[in-house]
Every structure is written in structure tokens, then in C-alpha cells.
Coordinates of C-alpha atoms in Angstrom, one line a residue:
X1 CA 1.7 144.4 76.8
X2 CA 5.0 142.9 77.4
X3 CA 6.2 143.1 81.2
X4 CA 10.0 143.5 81.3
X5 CA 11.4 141.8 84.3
X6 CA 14.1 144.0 86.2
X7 CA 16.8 141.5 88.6
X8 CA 17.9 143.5 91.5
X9 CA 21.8 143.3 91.6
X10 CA 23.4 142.4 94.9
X11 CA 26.2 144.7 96.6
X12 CA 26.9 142.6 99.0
X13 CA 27.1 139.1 100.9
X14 CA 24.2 137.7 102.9
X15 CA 25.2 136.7 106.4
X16 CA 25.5 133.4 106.0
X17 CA 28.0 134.1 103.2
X18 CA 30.1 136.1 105.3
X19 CA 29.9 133.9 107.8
X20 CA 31.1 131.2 105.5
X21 CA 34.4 133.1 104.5
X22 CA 35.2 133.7 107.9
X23 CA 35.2 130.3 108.8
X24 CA 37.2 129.7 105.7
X25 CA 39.4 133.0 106.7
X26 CA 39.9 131.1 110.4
X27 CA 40.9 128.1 109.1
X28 CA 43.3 128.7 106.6
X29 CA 45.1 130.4 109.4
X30 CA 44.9 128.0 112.0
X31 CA 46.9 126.0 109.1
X32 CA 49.6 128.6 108.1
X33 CA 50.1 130.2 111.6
X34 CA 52.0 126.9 112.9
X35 CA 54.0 126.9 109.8
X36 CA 54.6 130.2 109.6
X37 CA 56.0 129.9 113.3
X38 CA 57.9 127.5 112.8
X39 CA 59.6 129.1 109.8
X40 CA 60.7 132.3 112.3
X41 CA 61.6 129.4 115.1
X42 CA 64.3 127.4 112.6
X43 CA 65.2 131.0 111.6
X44 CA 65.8 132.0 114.8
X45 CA 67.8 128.7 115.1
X46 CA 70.1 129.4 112.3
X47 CA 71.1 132.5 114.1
X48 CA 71.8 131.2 116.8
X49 CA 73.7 128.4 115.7
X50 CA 76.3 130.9 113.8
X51 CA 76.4 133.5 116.5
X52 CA 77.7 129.9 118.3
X53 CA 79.9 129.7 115.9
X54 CA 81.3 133.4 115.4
X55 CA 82.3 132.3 119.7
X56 CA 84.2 129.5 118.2
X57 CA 85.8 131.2 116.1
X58 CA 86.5 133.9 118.7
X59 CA 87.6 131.5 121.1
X60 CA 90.5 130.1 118.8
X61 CA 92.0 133.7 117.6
X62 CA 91.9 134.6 121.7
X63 CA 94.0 131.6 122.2
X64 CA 96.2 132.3 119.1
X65 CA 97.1 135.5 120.4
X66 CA 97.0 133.9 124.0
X67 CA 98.1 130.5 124.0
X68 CA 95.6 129.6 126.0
X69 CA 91.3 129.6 126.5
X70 CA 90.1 132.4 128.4
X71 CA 89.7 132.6 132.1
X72 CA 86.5 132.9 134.3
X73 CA 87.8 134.8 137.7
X74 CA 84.8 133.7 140.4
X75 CA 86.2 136.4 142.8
X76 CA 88.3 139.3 143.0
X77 CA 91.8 139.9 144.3
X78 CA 92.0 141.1 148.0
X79 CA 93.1 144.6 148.0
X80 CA 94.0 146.0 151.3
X81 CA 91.5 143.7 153.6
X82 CA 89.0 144.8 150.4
X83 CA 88.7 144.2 146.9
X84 CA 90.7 144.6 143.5
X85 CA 90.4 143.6 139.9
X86 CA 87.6 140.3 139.4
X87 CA 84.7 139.1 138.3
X88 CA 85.0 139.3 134.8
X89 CA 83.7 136.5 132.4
X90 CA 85.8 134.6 129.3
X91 CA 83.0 136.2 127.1
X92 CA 84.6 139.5 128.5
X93 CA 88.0 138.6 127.5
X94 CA 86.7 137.9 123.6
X95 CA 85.1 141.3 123.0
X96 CA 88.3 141.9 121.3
X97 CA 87.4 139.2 118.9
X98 CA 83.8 139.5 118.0
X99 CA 84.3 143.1 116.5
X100 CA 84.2 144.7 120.3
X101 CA 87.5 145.9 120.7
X102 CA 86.2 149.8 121.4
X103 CA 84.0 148.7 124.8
X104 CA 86.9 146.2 125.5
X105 CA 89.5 149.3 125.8
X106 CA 86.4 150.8 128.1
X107 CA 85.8 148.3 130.6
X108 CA 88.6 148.9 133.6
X109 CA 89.5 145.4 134.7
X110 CA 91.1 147.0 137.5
X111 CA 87.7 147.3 139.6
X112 CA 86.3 144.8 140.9
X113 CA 82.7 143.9 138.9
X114 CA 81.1 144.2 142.0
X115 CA 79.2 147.1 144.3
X116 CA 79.9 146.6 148.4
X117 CA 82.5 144.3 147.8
X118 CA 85.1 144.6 150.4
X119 CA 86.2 141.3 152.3
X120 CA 86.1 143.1 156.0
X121 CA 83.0 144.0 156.0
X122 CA 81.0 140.6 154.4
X123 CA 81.5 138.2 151.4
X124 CA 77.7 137.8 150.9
X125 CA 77.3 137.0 147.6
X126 CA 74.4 139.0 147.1
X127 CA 76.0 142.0 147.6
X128 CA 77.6 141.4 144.3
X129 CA 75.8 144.0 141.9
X130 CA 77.0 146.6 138.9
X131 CA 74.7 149.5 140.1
X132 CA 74.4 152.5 137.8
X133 CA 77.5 154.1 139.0
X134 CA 79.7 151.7 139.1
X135 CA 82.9 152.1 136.7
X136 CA 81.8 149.8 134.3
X137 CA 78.2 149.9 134.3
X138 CA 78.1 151.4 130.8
X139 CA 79.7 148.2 129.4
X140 CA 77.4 146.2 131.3
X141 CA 74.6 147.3 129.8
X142 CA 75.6 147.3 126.3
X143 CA 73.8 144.5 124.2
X144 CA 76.0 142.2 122.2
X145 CA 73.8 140.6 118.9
X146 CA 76.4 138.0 119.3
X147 CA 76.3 136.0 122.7
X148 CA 72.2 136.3 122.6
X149 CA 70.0 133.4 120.4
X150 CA 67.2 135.0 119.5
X151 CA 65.1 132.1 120.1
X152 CA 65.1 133.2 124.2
X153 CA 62.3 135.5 124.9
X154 CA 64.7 137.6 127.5
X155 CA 67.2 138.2 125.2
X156 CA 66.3 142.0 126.4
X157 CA 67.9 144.4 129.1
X158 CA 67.1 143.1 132.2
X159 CA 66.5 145.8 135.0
X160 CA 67.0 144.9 138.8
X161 CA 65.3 147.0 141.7
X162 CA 68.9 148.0 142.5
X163 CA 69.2 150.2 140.0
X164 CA 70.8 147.7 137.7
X165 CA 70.5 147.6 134.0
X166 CA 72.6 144.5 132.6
X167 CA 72.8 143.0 129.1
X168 CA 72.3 139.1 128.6
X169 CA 74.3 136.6 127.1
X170 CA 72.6 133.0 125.7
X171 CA 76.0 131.1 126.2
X172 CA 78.0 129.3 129.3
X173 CA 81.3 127.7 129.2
X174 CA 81.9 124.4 129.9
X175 CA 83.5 124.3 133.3
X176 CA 83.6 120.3 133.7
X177 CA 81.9 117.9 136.1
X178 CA 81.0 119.0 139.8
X179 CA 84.6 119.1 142.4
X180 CA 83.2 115.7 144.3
X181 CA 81.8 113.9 140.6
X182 CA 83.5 111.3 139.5
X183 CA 82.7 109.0 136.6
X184 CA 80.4 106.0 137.2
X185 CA 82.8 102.4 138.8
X186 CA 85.5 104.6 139.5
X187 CA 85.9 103.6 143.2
X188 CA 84.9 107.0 144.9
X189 CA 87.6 108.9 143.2
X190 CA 86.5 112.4 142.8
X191 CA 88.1 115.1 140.0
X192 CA 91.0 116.4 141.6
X193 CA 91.6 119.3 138.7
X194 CA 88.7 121.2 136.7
X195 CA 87.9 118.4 133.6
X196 CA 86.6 121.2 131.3
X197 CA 87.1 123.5 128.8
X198 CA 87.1 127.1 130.6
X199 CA 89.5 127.5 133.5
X200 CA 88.1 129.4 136.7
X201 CA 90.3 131.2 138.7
X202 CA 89.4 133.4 142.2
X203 CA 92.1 135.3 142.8
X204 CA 90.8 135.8 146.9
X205 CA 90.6 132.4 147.8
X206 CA 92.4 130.0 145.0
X207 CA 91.2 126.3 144.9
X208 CA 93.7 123.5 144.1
X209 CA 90.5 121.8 141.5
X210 CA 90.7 125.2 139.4
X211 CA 92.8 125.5 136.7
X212 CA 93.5 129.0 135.7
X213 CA 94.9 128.2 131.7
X214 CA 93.4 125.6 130.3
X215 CA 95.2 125.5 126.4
X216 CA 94.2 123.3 123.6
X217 CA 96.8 120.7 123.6
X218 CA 95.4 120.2 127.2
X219 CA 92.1 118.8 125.3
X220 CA 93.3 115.0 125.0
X221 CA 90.2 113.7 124.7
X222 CA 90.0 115.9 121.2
X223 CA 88.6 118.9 120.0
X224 CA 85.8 117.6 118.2
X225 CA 84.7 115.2 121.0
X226 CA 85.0 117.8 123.6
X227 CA 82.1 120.6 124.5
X228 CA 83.2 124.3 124.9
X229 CA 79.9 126.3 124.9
X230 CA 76.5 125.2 125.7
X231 CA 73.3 127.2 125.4
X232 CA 71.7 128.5 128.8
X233 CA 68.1 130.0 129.4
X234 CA 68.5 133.5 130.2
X235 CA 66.6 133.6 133.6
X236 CA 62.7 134.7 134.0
X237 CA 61.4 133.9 137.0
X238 CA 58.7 135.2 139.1
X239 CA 59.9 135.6 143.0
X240 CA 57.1 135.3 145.4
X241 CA 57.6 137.0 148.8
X242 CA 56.3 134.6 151.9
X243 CA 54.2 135.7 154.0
X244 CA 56.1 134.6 157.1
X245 CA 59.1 135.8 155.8
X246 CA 61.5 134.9 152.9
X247 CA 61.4 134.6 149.4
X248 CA 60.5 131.4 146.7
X249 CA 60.0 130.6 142.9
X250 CA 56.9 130.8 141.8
X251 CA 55.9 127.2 141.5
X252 CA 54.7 127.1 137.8
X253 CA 58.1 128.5 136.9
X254 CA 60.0 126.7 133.7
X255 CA 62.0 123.3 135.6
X256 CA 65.1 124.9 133.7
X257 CA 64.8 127.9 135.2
X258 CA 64.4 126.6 139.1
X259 CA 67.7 126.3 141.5
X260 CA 68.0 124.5 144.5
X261 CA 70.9 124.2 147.1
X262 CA 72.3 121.5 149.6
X263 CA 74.8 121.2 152.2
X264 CA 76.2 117.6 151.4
X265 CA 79.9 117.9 150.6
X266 CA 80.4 113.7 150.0
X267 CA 81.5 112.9 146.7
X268 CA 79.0 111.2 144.6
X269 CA 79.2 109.5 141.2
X270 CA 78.0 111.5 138.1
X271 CA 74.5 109.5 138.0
X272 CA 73.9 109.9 141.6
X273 CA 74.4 113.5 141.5
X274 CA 71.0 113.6 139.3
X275 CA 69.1 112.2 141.9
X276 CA 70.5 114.2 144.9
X277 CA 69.9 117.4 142.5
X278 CA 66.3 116.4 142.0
X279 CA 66.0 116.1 145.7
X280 CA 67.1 118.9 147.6
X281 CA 64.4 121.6 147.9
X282 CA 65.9 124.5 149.3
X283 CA 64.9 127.2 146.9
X284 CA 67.4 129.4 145.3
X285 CA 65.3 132.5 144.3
X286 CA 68.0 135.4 144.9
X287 CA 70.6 133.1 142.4
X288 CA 68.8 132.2 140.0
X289 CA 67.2 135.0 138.9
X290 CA 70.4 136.5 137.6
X291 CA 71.4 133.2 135.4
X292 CA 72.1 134.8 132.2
X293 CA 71.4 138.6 133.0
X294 CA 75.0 139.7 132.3
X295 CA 77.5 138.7 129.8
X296 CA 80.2 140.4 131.4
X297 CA 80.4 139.0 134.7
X298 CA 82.2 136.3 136.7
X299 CA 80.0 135.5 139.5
X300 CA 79.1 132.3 139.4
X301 CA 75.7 133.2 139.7
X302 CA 75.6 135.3 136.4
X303 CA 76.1 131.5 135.2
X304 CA 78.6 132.4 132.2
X305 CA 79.5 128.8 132.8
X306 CA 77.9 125.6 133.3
X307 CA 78.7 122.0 134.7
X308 CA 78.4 118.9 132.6
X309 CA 76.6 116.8 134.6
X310 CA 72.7 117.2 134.6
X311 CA 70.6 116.2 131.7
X312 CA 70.0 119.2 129.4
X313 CA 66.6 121.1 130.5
X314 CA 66.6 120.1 134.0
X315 CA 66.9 121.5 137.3
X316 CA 70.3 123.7 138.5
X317 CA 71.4 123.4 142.0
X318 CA 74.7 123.8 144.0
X319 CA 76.4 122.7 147.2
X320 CA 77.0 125.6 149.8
X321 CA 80.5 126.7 149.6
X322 CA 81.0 126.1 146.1
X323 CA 80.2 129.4 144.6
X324 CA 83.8 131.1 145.3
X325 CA 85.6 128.5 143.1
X326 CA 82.7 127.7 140.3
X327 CA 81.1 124.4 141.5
X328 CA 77.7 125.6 140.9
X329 CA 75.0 123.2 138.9
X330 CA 73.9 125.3 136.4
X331 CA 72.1 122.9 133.6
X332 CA 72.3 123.9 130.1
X333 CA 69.0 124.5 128.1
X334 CA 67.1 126.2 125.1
X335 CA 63.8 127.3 123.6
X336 CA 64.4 125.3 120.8
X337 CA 61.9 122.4 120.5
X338 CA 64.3 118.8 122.0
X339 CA 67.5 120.0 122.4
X340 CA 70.7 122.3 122.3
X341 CA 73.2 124.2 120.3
X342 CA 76.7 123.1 121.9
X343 CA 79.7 124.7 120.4
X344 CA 82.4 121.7 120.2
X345 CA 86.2 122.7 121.2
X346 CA 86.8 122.1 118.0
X347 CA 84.6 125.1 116.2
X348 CA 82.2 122.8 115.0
X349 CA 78.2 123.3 116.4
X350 CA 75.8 120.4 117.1
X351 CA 72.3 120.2 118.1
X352 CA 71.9 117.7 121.0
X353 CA 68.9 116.3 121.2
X354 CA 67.8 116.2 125.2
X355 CA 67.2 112.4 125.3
X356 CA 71.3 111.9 124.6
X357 CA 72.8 109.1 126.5
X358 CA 73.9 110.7 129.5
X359 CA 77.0 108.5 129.2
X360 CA 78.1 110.0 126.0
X361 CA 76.5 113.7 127.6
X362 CA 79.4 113.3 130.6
X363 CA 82.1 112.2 128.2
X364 CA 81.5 115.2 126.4
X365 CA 82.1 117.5 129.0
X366 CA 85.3 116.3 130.0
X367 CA 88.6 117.0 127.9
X368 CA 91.0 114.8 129.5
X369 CA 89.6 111.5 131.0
X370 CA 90.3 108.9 128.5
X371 CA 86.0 109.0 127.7
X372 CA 84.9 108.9 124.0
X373 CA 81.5 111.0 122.7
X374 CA 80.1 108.4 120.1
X375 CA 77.0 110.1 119.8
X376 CA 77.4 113.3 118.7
X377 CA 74.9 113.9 116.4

């Protein structure tokens, strides 16, 4: 008799088959998933390079139709001992010109962007929120695709235990160097006008270093050599409460995103203010925290604008007393991997890498002091 053999079919993988593909499975990803990030990254890059560039654009139809770059008002006007029209940001005065006209007609620049703010009573920076009833806190919550890079993991409403609810902006204007910089070997001479791009104005309590209009022909060092617009972490930070009182940055908390404050007035060349910056240690937790958390505002804490003076991703600090007129170290920086966008005068965007020569890093923030950017890349 002939014995027919039957093989028994297999439905399905052994174990150490299935084992196998997952391995295979886990490595294949651990290949594409970098690649794959870093596809959405330089995505997210693009878009942010041409919102930085819609600004530009923005910028030079405002000052067609102005004669003139917008103005950042620190403060407000004194109104009867209190308070009248201020705070308001240049990327306030471009709505207008980045499709925004309709919530440009709705903000009321008569009010002051500011609950509590009435000069009898206290000047206390702090006191200088947009709560939810506040005249314009509608605006102030409205999100704006343009002034945010998508690369910036807070480029979300950010809510305040005050009741506030603000919308971001990625993007500061160039402001110049510090009040008491000047440039190295100049023989102690410190900037006696604003060397920027954006003119500052508080209407309260003018300073003779602002300049209010700041127009294009003022730009002698020229457009293309000159930085406008500089990318500028929108602020995360955890605040720790001290147990004997007071509050701090948590100390793991991103270098970029960290503030500290002096009381030294003495003017200082541009590479010694890096040192003194890195040296002070008074934490800054109640200003920095709001870096970035609303386009529309003034205050030089919102930090709308920047100074041109630390090396890009490092510290922010200020000197006490500076914060009415604008002289507040606020340090440009991104979440791109070495470097910047910065939006030239001229319309033009670059990507600055963060090892620039801080030589060619200072020239580039000034508009008017005879200093040429040779390596803009």
C-alpha cells in the first residue's frame, strides 16, 4: 500500500519570525524617523523664513504710506496724573499690511494697552496686563499665522493666572545696541541716539537716546547690510516659588529663555557687555516669562524688540531703569538647529549661523555707524 504523505500548511509565523520583523520593523524606523523630522523641521523653516518676509514686505508698504518705520511706544501718555494712548508694538502698526486691516480698525489706540495703569498710584511694571475686559483684549488674543514660525513649540495662546489670554508673535525689531554700548577702541563714547532699525518712543517719560521716526534714508550703513527683524523664542519657562519667599527660573530652563538684571549704569564696550550679561544673577522670572506672549504690545517686556549686542541663543538681561525707554537685553534666538532667520532692512532674509563673528553680528545691528557686515551669509 502506498502511504500518501499530507504537509501541514502554516497560517502563521513562529515566534522567532515575528520577532525578527519586529526588529526589522524597529529599525527601519529608527532610520526614517530622523529623516522624516527633519523633512517637517526645514518645512517648518521655509515657513518661517517667508512669513519673515511677508514682514519685510509689510514694513516697506507701512513706510510708503508713512514715510517712515513704525514706532514701538514703551509707555503711555500721562493723562490727567493717569494714563492715555501706549503700549502698542510696530507689529501693531502693520496689521494693515499683512491682510489685517478689519482687527486694525478694532483695536482703540486711544487706551492705554495696559490694566492698573495710572502714574499716581504706581508705575510697577508688573501691573502692565490686557485682562479679559480690557478694551482690546479681543485683538490681543487673536492669532496672526504671520508673525509666528512654526518651528517654536509655543507658537499657541498663552494663558496667564490673571485672566489673560494673549497671542504670540516669533519676531522682534531691531532696536540697536544697549544706551551705554559703544563699539570696541572707541574711547568710552557711548550711543548718544538709538543705532537701530525701529524707533522707540514713551510718550510719559521721553529719552533723548530714542528716536521716534526712524526712515529709510536714515539707514546709511545700507539696507542690505542692516538687520530689521530677528527671530525671538517665544517664552516657556517654569517659575519656581521659594520657599522663603520670592520667585526663580527653574534651573534646567533653555539659556535663551533665562533673564537676569543689574544695577550698573557705566558704559561699557559692546564685548564687555557679554561678560557683565553672563555675570549678573539676579533672576528675572516675572519678565521673562512674557517674552513673546503678545504681538500687540509695547512693553518692553513683551520683547517685540531686541538689542544687537549678545551672541544669538544666549542669555537676556537688562539694567534697572531701562525698561521705560527700551534698553532691555533681550537676545535673539530660534529652534532651528545653528542659527537664525534675520529679516535685512532691505527685504532680503538670511539664516545666521550662531558662531557669526560678533564683529560683523554688531555691525549688523547698527544703521548708521560707518561699520560694514562682510559676513552675511
Amino acid at each position: 500500500m502506498k502511504i500518501v504523505r499530507q504537509r501541514t500548511q502554516r497560517m502563521a509565523f513562529t515566534l522567532v519570525e515575528l520577532l525578527v520583523v519586529i526588529a526589522i520593523i524597529g529599525v527601519l524606523v529608527s532610520l526614517l524617523l530622523p529623516a522624516v523630522q527633519a523633512a517637517r523641521e526645514t518645512a517648518r523653516s521655509t515657513q518661517c523664513m517667508n512669513n519673515m518676509k511677508q514682514v519685510g514686505l509689510a514694513l516697506h508698504n507701512y513706510h510708503g504710506a508713512h514715510h517712515y518705520i513704525p514706532t514701538t511706544t514703551t509707555g503711555p501718555d500721562k493723562s490727567d496724573g493717569g494714563c492715555g494712548s501706549g503700549f502698542y508694538s510696530w507689529l501693531a502698526m502693520i496689521l494693515p499690511f499683512v491682510e489685517q486691516e478689519t482687527l486694525y480698525d478694532q483695536i482703540d489706540f486711544s487706551q492705554p494697552l495696559a490694566d492698573h495703569c495710572n502714574y499716581n498710584v504706581s508705575s510697577d511694571y508688573l501691573n502692565y496686563s490686557i485682562g479679559p475686559n480690557h478694551p482690546n483684549a479681543q485683538a490681543a488674543k487673536t492669532m496672526i499665522g504671520t508673525y509666528l514660525c512654526p518651528s517654536d513649540p509655543a507658537s499657541v495662546l498663552q494663558y496667564h493666572d490673571d485672566g489673560e489670554t494673549l497671542a504670540p508673535g516669533s519676531y522682534a525689531g531691531n532696536v540697536g545696541w544697549p544706551k551705554l554700548a559703544f563699539w570696541p577702541g572707541n574711547d568710552d563714547s557711548p550711543l548718544e541716539k538709538q543705532n537701530g532699525v525701529f524707533g522707540l518712543l514713551n510718550p510719559s517719560s521721553p529719552d533723548d537716546w530714542q528716536v521716534p521716526q526712524i526712515r529709510f534714508r536714515d539707514i546709511t550703513d545700507g539696507l542690505s547690510n542692516t538687520a530689521a527683524v530677528a527671530e525671538r523664542k517665544i517664552s516657556s519657562v517654569s517659575v519656581v516659588t521659594s520657599p522663603w519667599g520670592g520667585s526663580y527660573v527653574a534651573g534646567n530652563t533653555d539659556v535663551n529663555m533665562q533673564s537676569f538684571c543689574g544695577s550698573s549704569h557705566r558704559a561699557r564696550s559692546l564685548e564687555k557687555w557679554i561678560p557683565y550679561c553672563g555675570s549678573v544673577t539676579h533672576g528675572d522670572p516675572a519678565y521673562i516669562e512674557r517674552h513673546g506672549h503678545a504681538w500687540i504690545s509695547g512693553w518692553t517686556f513683551a520683547a517685540n524688540t531686541y538689542m544687537h549686542a549678545m551672541p544669538i541663543g544666549d542669555r537676556n538681561c537688562h539694567i534697572y531703569g531701562g525698561e521705560g525707554i527700551g534698553s532691555n537685553l533681550v537676545t535673539p534666538g530660534s529652534h532651528h538647529v545653528g542659527g537664525i532667520h534675520v529679516l535685512m532692512a532691505d527685504g532680503s532674509v538670511n539664516f545666521q549661523s550662531e558662531s557669526i563673528d560678533m564683529q560683523t553680528w554688531w555691525a549688523m545691528g547698527s544703521r548708521n555707524g560707518g561699520e560694514i557686515a562682510t559676513d552675511v551669509e
